Amino acid sequence: MIFPKAKKIAKELDWHTKNDGVFGLYKDYFFNIGDASLLNNPQFKYIIATVDNLTEEQKLQIKTELDANKKLLKFTTFEIEDNSIFIQFIETWSYTKSQTIYSLFDFLIELFTKLNIPKQNKCHNCSSKDNFNYYDQNDNGVLLCNSCLRQIENNYYEIEREKFSSEKNYLTGFIGSVIFSIPAIIAWVLVAVYLERLASAMAIAIALLGIKGYEYFKGQHSKFTKYVIVLSNILSILIANFITIIALLMQEGLSLEQSVTELQTNEVVKDILFKDLMISFVLAFFTWVWLLFYLKDKKLFVKPASKLKT
């Protein structure tokens, strides 16, 4: 989602857009601006300045200048990488003003000029100034020439092809998800039987371990992946609850066969099992919501960037 302040700047500078922000050239230097997700706490705005490979001396000088002017520029934190500078504005009590963004742009450009850091009105991959255009590369704005674009597309195609060939299938991932949930199932039973505590909270651990197991066993990734993981979670929670009830009955002196019979015929026992299952599923539900709505199969991509629609 692109927030109003970023949209305003994009319209003023005729910039392009990406999923959560905008990007483009300002005085021939290249910047990305974006905001944190609405679910993020605290909220923040970020600016990424794209640069050529920085020397250690340049990094040190940039760090010194940013530290010295942090209060003046009103940002919260920053990180300096080889090819970029990330600056964050935490927005706990107030929103970052457009003028604050422009002041930071001007400060950085003056600093870059002083340190002989080249302008970025060129391909960010090969530095060619011919036939380049604006692209969204994995939700990061970049400038690429036609030759580099084709090269990156070919590289991504090979990566996805190798990834697909190394993956197995849904069943393998499902089995892996259940196997990784076994420690949580065992802990569930032990807590319930020996500590006499309600162990349904382990449903959250089962849900998280199920995700790890699916990934570890390289289950197939697609839009159905999250549903397969949820099914494995449900099975694991059912197993944990059934074993717990049987173990508690056996602790009372019943044999395994008698415990299974009681579970099938005794209405009181079935009612206890049902209530425990409901509590378990409610606790696991919050993890499933995250899994179903926010866990996505992230694929590498590069695509032409568009401008804001007026």
PDB file of C-alpha atoms in Angstrom:
ATOM      1  CA  MET A   1       0.000   0.000   0.000  1.00  0.00           C
ATOM      2  CA  ILE A   2       1.310   3.433  -0.951  1.00  0.00           C
ATOM      3  CA  PHE A   3       0.567   6.056   1.688  1.00  0.00           C
ATOM      4  CA  PRO A   4      -0.536   9.653   0.877  1.00  0.00           C
ATOM      5  CA  LYS A   5       2.793  11.338   1.702  1.00  0.00           C
ATOM      6  CA  ALA A   6       4.694   9.034  -0.664  1.00  0.00           C
ATOM      7  CA  LYS A   7       2.036   9.575  -3.345  1.00  0.00           C
ATOM      8  CA  LYS A   8       2.363  13.340  -2.986  1.00  0.00           C
ATOM      9  CA  ILE A   9       6.133  13.202  -3.470  1.00  0.00           C
ATOM     10  CA  ALA A  10       5.778  10.809  -6.426  1.00  0.00           C
ATOM     11  CA  LYS A  11       3.381  13.173  -8.183  1.00  0.00           C
ATOM     12  CA  GLU A  12       5.619  16.166  -7.534  1.00  0.00           C
ATOM     13  CA  LEU A  13       8.708  14.399  -8.905  1.00  0.00           C
ATOM     14  CA  ASP A  14       6.961  12.292 -11.591  1.00  0.00           C
ATOM     15  CA  TRP A  15       8.222   9.106  -9.964  1.00  0.00           C
ATOM     16  CA  HIS A  16       7.263   5.449 -10.449  1.00  0.00           C
ATOM     17  CA  THR A  17       5.577   3.078  -7.993  1.00  0.00           C
ATOM     18  CA  LYS A  18       6.141  -0.304  -6.381  1.00  0.00           C
ATOM     19  CA  ASN A  19       4.047  -2.331  -3.946  1.00  0.00           C
ATOM     20  CA  ASP A  20       4.679  -0.293  -0.793  1.00  0.00           C
ATOM     21  CA  GLY A  21       6.275   2.881  -2.066  1.00  0.00           C
ATOM     22  CA  VAL A  22       7.629   5.067  -4.843  1.00  0.00           C
ATOM     23  CA  PHE A  23      11.010   5.642  -6.441  1.00  0.00           C
ATOM     24  CA  GLY A  24      12.876   7.723  -8.956  1.00  0.00           C
ATOM     25  CA  LEU A  25      15.563  10.287  -9.654  1.00  0.00           C
ATOM     26  CA  TYR A  26      15.975  13.482  -7.675  1.00  0.00           C
ATOM     27  CA  LYS A  27      18.710  15.762  -9.017  1.00  0.00           C
ATOM     28  CA  ASP A  28      20.051  12.682 -10.838  1.00  0.00           C
ATOM     29  CA  TYR A  29      20.420  10.602  -7.656  1.00  0.00           C
ATOM     30  CA  PHE A  30      18.142   7.623  -7.104  1.00  0.00           C
ATOM     31  CA  PHE A  31      15.836   7.081  -4.093  1.00  0.00           C
ATOM     32  CA  ASN A  32      13.177   4.631  -2.915  1.00  0.00           C
ATOM     33  CA  ILE A  33      10.559   5.833  -0.406  1.00  0.00           C
ATOM     34  CA  GLY A  34       8.135   3.539   1.399  1.00  0.00           C
ATOM     35  CA  ASP A  35       6.083   2.922   4.542  1.00  0.00           C
ATOM     36  CA  ALA A  36       5.786   0.003   6.920  1.00  0.00           C
ATOM     37  CA  SER A  37       2.798  -2.307   6.724  1.00  0.00           C
ATOM     38  CA  LEU A  38      -0.323  -1.162   8.574  1.00  0.00           C
ATOM     39  CA  LEU A  39       0.176  -4.163  10.869  1.00  0.00           C
ATOM     40  CA  ASN A  40       3.678  -3.071  11.797  1.00  0.00           C
ATOM     41  CA  ASN A  41       4.266  -1.538  15.207  1.00  0.00           C
ATOM     42  CA  PRO A  42       5.724   1.013  15.368  1.00  0.00           C
ATOM     43  CA  GLN A  43       4.881   2.600  12.052  1.00  0.00           C
ATOM     44  CA  PHE A  44       7.776   4.011  10.091  1.00  0.00           C
ATOM     45  CA  LYS A  45       8.765   5.567   6.784  1.00  0.00           C
ATOM     46  CA  TYR A  46      11.998   4.633   5.040  1.00  0.00           C
ATOM     47  CA  ILE A  47      14.270   6.089   2.380  1.00  0.00           C
ATOM     48  CA  ILE A  48      16.835   4.075   0.443  1.00  0.00           C
ATOM     49  CA  ALA A  49      19.494   5.921  -1.536  1.00  0.00           C
ATOM     50  CA  THR A  50      21.073   3.823  -4.297  1.00  0.00           C
ATOM     51  CA  VAL A  51      24.814   4.370  -4.806  1.00  0.00           C
ATOM     52  CA  ASP A  52      27.786   2.779  -6.536  1.00  0.00           C
ATOM     53  CA  ASN A  53      30.099   0.552  -4.490  1.00  0.00           C
ATOM     54  CA  LEU A  54      31.177   2.600  -1.478  1.00  0.00           C
ATOM     55  CA  THR A  55      34.724   2.492  -0.180  1.00  0.00           C
ATOM     56  CA  GLU A  56      35.300   1.973   3.532  1.00  0.00           C
ATOM     57  CA  GLU A  57      36.439   5.585   3.794  1.00  0.00           C
ATOM     58  CA  GLN A  58      33.230   6.812   2.133  1.00  0.00           C
ATOM     59  CA  LYS A  59      31.127   4.646   4.463  1.00  0.00           C
ATOM     60  CA  LEU A  60      32.904   6.087   7.478  1.00  0.00           C
ATOM     61  CA  GLN A  61      32.435   9.665   6.296  1.00  0.00           C
ATOM     62  CA  ILE A  62      28.740   9.108   5.546  1.00  0.00           C
ATOM     63  CA  LYS A  63      28.251   7.534   8.985  1.00  0.00           C
ATOM     64  CA  THR A  64      30.021  10.433  10.672  1.00  0.00           C
ATOM     65  CA  GLU A  65      27.900  13.023   8.859  1.00  0.00           C
ATOM     66  CA  LEU A  66      24.622  11.211   9.496  1.00  0.00           C
ATOM     67  CA  ASP A  67      25.420  10.742  13.193  1.00  0.00           C
ATOM     68  CA  ALA A  68      26.301  14.406  13.525  1.00  0.00           C
ATOM     69  CA  ASN A  69      23.107  15.585  11.778  1.00  0.00           C
ATOM     70  CA  LYS A  70      20.627  13.013  13.054  1.00  0.00           C
ATOM     71  CA  LYS A  71      18.663  15.479  15.178  1.00  0.00           C
ATOM     72  CA  LEU A  72      18.637  18.125  12.447  1.00  0.00           C
ATOM     73  CA  LEU A  73      17.409  15.688   9.789  1.00  0.00           C
ATOM     74  CA  LYS A  74      14.858  14.130  12.200  1.00  0.00           C
ATOM     75  CA  PHE A  75      15.459  10.471  11.269  1.00  0.00           C
ATOM     76  CA  THR A  76      15.620   7.572  13.722  1.00  0.00           C
ATOM     77  CA  THR A  77      18.129   5.026  12.433  1.00  0.00           C
ATOM     78  CA  PHE A  78      20.263   4.329   9.383  1.00  0.00           C
ATOM     79  CA  GLU A  79      22.241   1.489   7.802  1.00  0.00           C
ATOM     80  CA  ILE A  80      25.011   1.787   5.241  1.00  0.00           C
ATOM     81  CA  GLU A  81      25.504  -1.067   2.766  1.00  0.00           C
ATOM     82  CA  ASP A  82      27.923  -1.393  -0.152  1.00  0.00           C
ATOM     83  CA  ASN A  83      25.400  -0.065  -2.685  1.00  0.00           C
ATOM     84  CA  SER A  84      22.747   1.649  -0.602  1.00  0.00           C
ATOM     85  CA  ILE A  85      21.961   3.778   2.411  1.00  0.00           C
ATOM     86  CA  PHE A  86      18.814   2.938   4.382  1.00  0.00           C
ATOM     87  CA  ILE A  87      17.290   5.649   6.589  1.00  0.00           C
ATOM     88  CA  GLN A  88      14.259   5.129   8.805  1.00  0.00           C
ATOM     89  CA  PHE A  89      11.800   7.594  10.349  1.00  0.00           C
ATOM     90  CA  ILE A  90       9.816   6.074  13.238  1.00  0.00           C
ATOM     91  CA  GLU A  91       6.310   7.596  13.271  1.00  0.00           C
ATOM     92  CA  THR A  92       5.077   6.856  16.798  1.00  0.00           C
ATOM     93  CA  TRP A  93       3.658  10.283  17.630  1.00  0.00           C
ATOM     94  CA  SER A  94       3.628  12.160  14.320  1.00  0.00           C
ATOM     95  CA  TYR A  95       3.982  11.610  10.584  1.00  0.00           C
ATOM     96  CA  THR A  96       7.095  12.538   8.654  1.00  0.00           C
ATOM     97  CA  LYS A  97       6.624  15.780   6.719  1.00  0.00           C
ATOM     98  CA  SER A  98       7.388  16.052   3.017  1.00  0.00           C
ATOM     99  CA  GLN A  99       9.831  18.864   3.739  1.00  0.00           C
ATOM    100  CA  THR A 100      11.749  16.543   6.051  1.00  0.00           C
ATOM    101  CA  ILE A 101      12.110  14.059   3.194  1.00  0.00           C
ATOM    102  CA  TYR A 102      13.303  16.724   0.771  1.00  0.00           C
ATOM    103  CA  SER A 103      15.763  18.080   3.351  1.00  0.00           C
ATOM    104  CA  LEU A 104      17.270  14.618   3.697  1.00  0.00           C
ATOM    105  CA  PHE A 105      17.489  14.273  -0.107  1.00  0.00           C
ATOM    106  CA  ASP A 106      19.354  17.558  -0.401  1.00  0.00           C
ATOM    107  CA  PHE A 107      21.652  16.728   2.499  1.00  0.00           C
ATOM    108  CA  LEU A 108      22.580  13.346   0.990  1.00  0.00           C
ATOM    109  CA  ILE A 109      23.109  14.764  -2.491  1.00  0.00           C
ATOM    110  CA  GLU A 110      25.399  17.475  -1.137  1.00  0.00           C
ATOM    111  CA  LEU A 111      27.304  14.801   0.793  1.00  0.00           C
ATOM    112  CA  PHE A 112      27.515  12.481  -2.231  1.00  0.00           C
ATOM    113  CA  THR A 113      28.859  15.316  -4.363  1.00  0.00           C
ATOM    114  CA  LYS A 114      31.458  16.146  -1.717  1.00  0.00           C
ATOM    115  CA  LEU A 115      32.571  12.482  -1.577  1.00  0.00           C
ATOM    116  CA  ASN A 116      32.624  12.098  -5.387  1.00  0.00           C
ATOM    117  CA  ILE A 117      29.879   9.476  -5.331  1.00  0.00           C
ATOM    118  CA  PRO A 118      28.554   9.234  -8.931  1.00  0.00           C
ATOM    119  CA  LYS A 119      25.045  10.175  -9.947  1.00  0.00           C
ATOM    120  CA  GLN A 120      22.610   7.329 -10.546  1.00  0.00           C
ATOM    121  CA  ASN A 121      20.947   8.359 -13.810  1.00  0.00           C
ATOM    122  CA  LYS A 122      22.195   5.140 -15.425  1.00  0.00           C
ATOM    123  CA  CYS A 123      21.690   1.377 -15.374  1.00  0.00           C
ATOM    124  CA  HIS A 124      22.224   0.232 -11.795  1.00  0.00           C
ATOM    125  CA  ASN A 125      23.643  -3.073 -12.980  1.00  0.00           C
ATOM    126  CA  CYS A 126      26.225  -2.101 -15.589  1.00  0.00           C
ATOM    127  CA  SER A 127      26.280   1.739 -15.380  1.00  0.00           C
ATOM    128  CA  SER A 128      25.236   2.122 -19.040  1.00  0.00           C
ATOM    129  CA  LYS A 129      23.460   5.388 -19.831  1.00  0.00           C
ATOM    130  CA  ASP A 130      21.790   4.005 -22.953  1.00  0.00           C
ATOM    131  CA  ASN A 131      18.337   2.425 -23.242  1.00  0.00           C
ATOM    132  CA  PHE A 132      17.615   2.164 -19.521  1.00  0.00           C
ATOM    133  CA  ASN A 133      14.188   2.278 -17.908  1.00  0.00           C
ATOM    134  CA  TYR A 134      12.429   2.069 -14.550  1.00  0.00           C
ATOM    135  CA  TYR A 135      11.705  -1.399 -13.104  1.00  0.00           C
ATOM    136  CA  ASP A 136      10.300  -2.969  -9.965  1.00  0.00           C
ATOM    137  CA  GLN A 137      12.813  -5.662  -8.982  1.00  0.00           C
ATOM    138  CA  ASN A 138      11.550  -7.717  -6.045  1.00  0.00           C
ATOM    139  CA  ASP A 139       9.712  -4.643  -4.696  1.00  0.00           C
ATOM    140  CA  ASN A 140      12.751  -2.417  -5.040  1.00  0.00           C
ATOM    141  CA  GLY A 141      12.870   0.340  -7.625  1.00  0.00           C
ATOM    142  CA  VAL A 142      15.830   0.188 -10.029  1.00  0.00           C
ATOM    143  CA  LEU A 143      17.060   1.485 -13.369  1.00  0.00           C
ATOM    144  CA  LEU A 144      18.050  -1.227 -15.861  1.00  0.00           C
ATOM    145  CA  CYS A 145      19.189  -1.224 -19.470  1.00  0.00           C
ATOM    146  CA  ASN A 146      17.656  -3.676 -21.946  1.00  0.00           C
ATOM    147  CA  SER A 147      20.664  -6.009 -21.867  1.00  0.00           C
ATOM    148  CA  CYS A 148      20.749  -6.249 -18.054  1.00  0.00           C
ATOM    149  CA  LEU A 149      16.986  -6.736 -17.928  1.00  0.00           C
ATOM    150  CA  ARG A 150      17.221  -9.794 -20.182  1.00  0.00           C
ATOM    151  CA  GLN A 151      20.129 -11.156 -18.161  1.00  0.00           C
ATOM    152  CA  ILE A 152      18.247 -10.796 -14.872  1.00  0.00           C
ATOM    153  CA  GLU A 153      15.092 -12.368 -16.326  1.00  0.00           C
ATOM    154  CA  ASN A 154      17.136 -15.349 -17.540  1.00  0.00           C
ATOM    155  CA  ASN A 155      18.811 -15.694 -14.133  1.00  0.00           C
ATOM    156  CA  TYR A 156      15.455 -15.640 -12.330  1.00  0.00           C
ATOM    157  CA  TYR A 157      14.050 -18.209 -14.733  1.00  0.00           C
ATOM    158  CA  GLU A 158      16.942 -20.570 -13.974  1.00  0.00           C
ATOM    159  CA  ILE A 159      16.598 -20.035 -10.225  1.00  0.00           C
ATOM    160  CA  GLU A 160      12.875 -20.827 -10.302  1.00  0.00           C
ATOM    161  CA  ARG A 161      13.451 -23.850 -12.550  1.00  0.00           C
ATOM    162  CA  GLU A 162      16.095 -25.264 -10.196  1.00  0.00           C
ATOM    163  CA  LYS A 163      13.892 -24.522  -7.207  1.00  0.00           C
ATOM    164  CA  PHE A 164      10.942 -26.346  -8.770  1.00  0.00           C
ATOM    165  CA  SER A 165      13.054 -29.354  -9.727  1.00  0.00           C
ATOM    166  CA  SER A 166      14.484 -29.624  -6.190  1.00  0.00           C
ATOM    167  CA  GLU A 167      11.050 -29.510  -4.573  1.00  0.00           C
ATOM    168  CA  LYS A 168       9.190 -32.754  -4.006  1.00  0.00           C
ATOM    169  CA  ASN A 169       5.422 -32.676  -3.570  1.00  0.00           C
ATOM    170  CA  TYR A 170       2.607 -31.831  -1.188  1.00  0.00           C
ATOM    171  CA  LEU A 171       2.655 -35.267   0.481  1.00  0.00           C
ATOM    172  CA  THR A 172       6.346 -35.009   1.316  1.00  0.00           C
ATOM    173  CA  GLY A 173       5.808 -31.563   2.793  1.00  0.00           C
ATOM    174  CA  PHE A 174       2.742 -32.776   4.708  1.00  0.00           C
ATOM    175  CA  ILE A 175       4.702 -35.659   6.232  1.00  0.00           C
ATOM    176  CA  GLY A 176       7.571 -33.323   7.105  1.00  0.00           C
ATOM    177  CA  SER A 177       5.139 -30.926   8.761  1.00  0.00           C
ATOM    178  CA  VAL A 178       3.726 -33.709  10.945  1.00  0.00           C
ATOM    179  CA  ILE A 179       7.199 -35.099  11.806  1.00  0.00           C
ATOM    180  CA  PHE A 180       8.420 -31.684  12.951  1.00  0.00           C
ATOM    181  CA  SER A 181       5.299 -31.389  15.127  1.00  0.00           C
ATOM    182  CA  ILE A 182       6.094 -34.580  17.073  1.00  0.00           C
ATOM    183  CA  PRO A 183       8.247 -32.832  19.752  1.00  0.00           C
ATOM    184  CA  ALA A 184       5.361 -30.445  20.456  1.00  0.00           C
ATOM    185  CA  ILE A 185       2.923 -33.377  20.613  1.00  0.00           C
ATOM    186  CA  ILE A 186       5.160 -35.181  23.123  1.00  0.00           C
ATOM    187  CA  ALA A 187       5.551 -32.010  25.214  1.00  0.00           C
ATOM    188  CA  TRP A 188       1.767 -31.547  25.078  1.00  0.00           C
ATOM    189  CA  VAL A 189       1.116 -35.016  26.526  1.00  0.00           C
ATOM    190  CA  LEU A 190       3.836 -34.751  29.187  1.00  0.00           C
ATOM    191  CA  VAL A 191       2.587 -31.377  30.431  1.00  0.00           C
ATOM    192  CA  ALA A 192      -1.022 -32.593  30.607  1.00  0.00           C
ATOM    193  CA  VAL A 193      -0.281 -35.925  32.260  1.00  0.00           C
ATOM    194  CA  TYR A 194       2.588 -35.158  34.652  1.00  0.00           C
ATOM    195  CA  LEU A 195       2.096 -31.467  35.417  1.00  0.00           C
ATOM    196  CA  GLU A 196      -1.699 -31.639  35.272  1.00  0.00           C
ATOM    197  CA  ARG A 197      -1.835 -28.464  33.237  1.00  0.00           C
ATOM    198  CA  LEU A 198      -3.885 -27.620  30.163  1.00  0.00           C
ATOM    199  CA  ALA A 199      -1.433 -28.073  27.307  1.00  0.00           C
ATOM    200  CA  SER A 200      -3.556 -26.682  24.488  1.00  0.00           C
ATOM    201  CA  ALA A 201      -1.218 -23.710  24.170  1.00  0.00           C
ATOM    202  CA  MET A 202       1.184 -26.134  22.481  1.00  0.00           C
ATOM    203  CA  ALA A 203      -1.141 -25.825  19.466  1.00  0.00           C
ATOM    204  CA  ILE A 204       0.751 -22.643  18.574  1.00  0.00           C
ATOM    205  CA  ALA A 205       4.061 -24.531  18.707  1.00  0.00           C
ATOM    206  CA  ILE A 206       2.598 -27.261  16.500  1.00  0.00           C
ATOM    207  CA  ALA A 207       1.493 -24.672  13.943  1.00  0.00           C
ATOM    208  CA  LEU A 208       4.934 -23.024  13.815  1.00  0.00           C
ATOM    209  CA  LEU A 209       6.840 -26.313  13.743  1.00  0.00           C
ATOM    210  CA  GLY A 210       4.551 -27.522  10.972  1.00  0.00           C
ATOM    211  CA  ILE A 211       5.681 -24.617   8.779  1.00  0.00           C
ATOM    212  CA  LYS A 212       9.345 -25.406   9.505  1.00  0.00           C
ATOM    213  CA  GLY A 213       8.819 -29.091   8.718  1.00  0.00           C
ATOM    214  CA  TYR A 214       7.155 -28.368   5.390  1.00  0.00           C
ATOM    215  CA  GLU A 215      10.048 -26.116   4.400  1.00  0.00           C
ATOM    216  CA  TYR A 216      12.719 -28.554   5.604  1.00  0.00           C
ATOM    217  CA  PHE A 217      11.242 -31.458   3.640  1.00  0.00           C
ATOM    218  CA  LYS A 218      10.957 -29.161   0.593  1.00  0.00           C
ATOM    219  CA  GLY A 219       7.264 -29.580   0.051  1.00  0.00           C
ATOM    220  CA  GLN A 220       5.908 -28.107  -3.148  1.00  0.00           C
ATOM    221  CA  HIS A 221       5.230 -24.371  -3.075  1.00  0.00           C
ATOM    222  CA  SER A 222       2.071 -22.976  -4.621  1.00  0.00           C
ATOM    223  CA  LYS A 223      -1.131 -21.278  -3.555  1.00  0.00           C
ATOM    224  CA  PHE A 224      -2.209 -24.572  -1.921  1.00  0.00           C
ATOM    225  CA  THR A 225       0.867 -24.857   0.333  1.00  0.00           C
ATOM    226  CA  LYS A 226      -0.640 -23.004   3.285  1.00  0.00           C
ATOM    227  CA  TYR A 227      -3.752 -25.202   3.227  1.00  0.00           C
ATOM    228  CA  VAL A 228      -1.627 -28.366   3.297  1.00  0.00           C
ATOM    229  CA  ILE A 229       0.239 -27.015   6.334  1.00  0.00           C
ATOM    230  CA  VAL A 230      -3.033 -26.177   8.100  1.00  0.00           C
ATOM    231  CA  LEU A 231      -4.288 -29.743   7.464  1.00  0.00           C
ATOM    232  CA  SER A 232      -1.088 -31.170   8.955  1.00  0.00           C
ATOM    233  CA  ASN A 233      -1.565 -28.898  11.991  1.00  0.00           C
ATOM    234  CA  ILE A 234      -5.128 -30.124  12.459  1.00  0.00           C
ATOM    235  CA  LEU A 235      -3.989 -33.755  12.293  1.00  0.00           C
ATOM    236  CA  SER A 236      -1.192 -33.128  14.804  1.00  0.00           C
ATOM    237  CA  ILE A 237      -3.554 -31.356  17.223  1.00  0.00           C
ATOM    238  CA  LEU A 238      -6.052 -34.215  16.947  1.00  0.00           C
ATOM    239  CA  ILE A 239      -3.298 -36.748  17.656  1.00  0.00           C
ATOM    240  CA  ALA A 240      -2.056 -34.740  20.656  1.00  0.00           C
ATOM    241  CA  ASN A 241      -5.530 -34.492  22.179  1.00  0.00           C
ATOM    242  CA  PHE A 242      -6.401 -38.144  21.625  1.00  0.00           C
ATOM    243  CA  ILE A 243      -3.100 -39.378  23.100  1.00  0.00           C
ATOM    244  CA  THR A 244      -3.494 -37.027  26.075  1.00  0.00           C
ATOM    245  CA  ILE A 245      -6.980 -38.314  26.943  1.00  0.00           C
ATOM    246  CA  ILE A 246      -5.879 -41.928  26.564  1.00  0.00           C
ATOM    247  CA  ALA A 247      -2.780 -41.313  28.709  1.00  0.00           C
ATOM    248  CA  LEU A 248      -4.888 -39.689  31.446  1.00  0.00           C
ATOM    249  CA  LEU A 249      -7.314 -42.624  31.430  1.00  0.00           C
ATOM    250  CA  MET A 250      -4.456 -45.107  31.648  1.00  0.00           C
ATOM    251  CA  GLN A 251      -3.040 -43.103  34.562  1.00  0.00           C
ATOM    252  CA  GLU A 252      -6.329 -43.813  36.334  1.00  0.00           C
ATOM    253  CA  GLY A 253      -5.680 -47.544  35.991  1.00  0.00           C
ATOM    254  CA  LEU A 254      -7.401 -48.422  32.734  1.00  0.00           C
ATOM    255  CA  SER A 255      -5.668 -50.509  30.086  1.00  0.00           C
ATOM    256  CA  LEU A 256      -4.970 -49.124  26.636  1.00  0.00           C
ATOM    257  CA  GLU A 257      -7.888 -51.072  25.192  1.00  0.00           C
ATOM    258  CA  GLN A 258     -10.232 -49.893  27.955  1.00  0.00           C
ATOM    259  CA  SER A 259      -9.099 -46.283  27.493  1.00  0.00           C
ATOM    260  CA  VAL A 260      -9.838 -46.418  23.769  1.00  0.00           C
ATOM    261  CA  THR A 261     -13.280 -47.910  24.508  1.00  0.00           C
ATOM    262  CA  GLU A 262     -14.035 -45.163  27.042  1.00  0.00           C
ATOM    263  CA  LEU A 263     -13.028 -42.568  24.520  1.00  0.00           C
ATOM    264  CA  GLN A 264     -15.499 -44.049  22.043  1.00  0.00           C
ATOM    265  CA  THR A 265     -18.450 -44.635  24.365  1.00  0.00           C
ATOM    266  CA  ASN A 266     -18.197 -42.458  27.505  1.00  0.00           C
ATOM    267  CA  GLU A 267     -20.050 -39.187  26.930  1.00  0.00           C
ATOM    268  CA  VAL A 268     -18.159 -37.377  29.705  1.00  0.00           C
ATOM    269  CA  VAL A 269     -14.807 -38.324  28.195  1.00  0.00           C
ATOM    270  CA  LYS A 270     -15.969 -37.317  24.710  1.00  0.00           C
ATOM    271  CA  ASP A 271     -17.160 -33.984  26.072  1.00  0.00           C
ATOM    272  CA  ILE A 272     -13.738 -33.321  27.652  1.00  0.00           C
ATOM    273  CA  LEU A 273     -12.033 -34.212  24.378  1.00  0.00           C
ATOM    274  CA  PHE A 274     -14.325 -31.901  22.420  1.00  0.00           C
ATOM    275  CA  LYS A 275     -13.684 -28.950  24.759  1.00  0.00           C
ATOM    276  CA  ASP A 276      -9.916 -29.475  24.630  1.00  0.00           C
ATOM    277  CA  LEU A 277     -10.027 -29.634  20.838  1.00  0.00           C
ATOM    278  CA  MET A 278     -11.974 -26.373  20.641  1.00  0.00           C
ATOM    279  CA  ILE A 279      -9.473 -24.587  22.881  1.00  0.00           C
ATOM    280  CA  SER A 280      -6.601 -25.995  20.830  1.00  0.00           C
ATOM    281  CA  PHE A 281      -8.066 -24.871  17.527  1.00  0.00           C
ATOM    282  CA  VAL A 282      -8.830 -21.392  18.869  1.00  0.00           C
ATOM    283  CA  LEU A 283      -5.207 -20.970  19.980  1.00  0.00           C
ATOM    284  CA  ALA A 284      -3.882 -22.311  16.681  1.00  0.00           C
ATOM    285  CA  PHE A 285      -6.311 -20.117  14.739  1.00  0.00           C
ATOM    286  CA  PHE A 286      -4.220 -16.959  15.153  1.00  0.00           C
ATOM    287  CA  THR A 287      -1.200 -18.674  13.621  1.00  0.00           C
ATOM    288  CA  TRP A 288      -3.372 -19.992  10.797  1.00  0.00           C
ATOM    289  CA  VAL A 289      -4.689 -16.507  10.047  1.00  0.00           C
ATOM    290  CA  TRP A 290      -1.131 -15.301   9.600  1.00  0.00           C
ATOM    291  CA  LEU A 291      -0.303 -18.380   7.541  1.00  0.00           C
ATOM    292  CA  LEU A 292      -3.319 -18.091   5.234  1.00  0.00           C
ATOM    293  CA  PHE A 293      -3.205 -14.365   4.635  1.00  0.00           C
ATOM    294  CA  TYR A 294       0.396 -13.264   4.997  1.00  0.00           C
ATOM    295  CA  LEU A 295       2.622 -16.240   4.198  1.00  0.00           C
ATOM    296  CA  LYS A 296       3.157 -16.130   0.462  1.00  0.00           C
ATOM    297  CA  ASP A 297       5.439 -17.978  -1.886  1.00  0.00           C
ATOM    298  CA  LYS A 298       7.931 -15.255  -2.709  1.00  0.00           C
ATOM    299  CA  LYS A 299       9.113 -15.479  -6.283  1.00  0.00           C
ATOM    300  CA  LEU A 300      11.871 -13.393  -7.770  1.00  0.00           C
ATOM    301  CA  PHE A 301      10.557 -10.893 -10.292  1.00  0.00           C
ATOM    302  CA  VAL A 302      11.461  -7.876 -12.335  1.00  0.00           C
ATOM    303  CA  LYS A 303       8.785  -5.911 -14.157  1.00  0.00           C
ATOM    304  CA  PRO A 304       8.330  -2.489 -15.753  1.00  0.00           C
ATOM    305  CA  ALA A 305       7.348   0.108 -13.175  1.00  0.00           C
ATOM    306  CA  SER A 306       4.286   2.277 -13.615  1.00  0.00           C
ATOM    307  CA  LYS A 307       3.452   5.783 -12.479  1.00  0.00           C
ATOM    308  CA  LEU A 308       0.609   6.818 -10.213  1.00  0.00           C
ATOM    309  CA  LYS A 309      -2.728   7.033 -11.951  1.00  0.00           C
ATOM    310  CA  THR A 310      -4.083  10.537 -11.824  1.00  0.00           C
TER     311      THR A 310
END
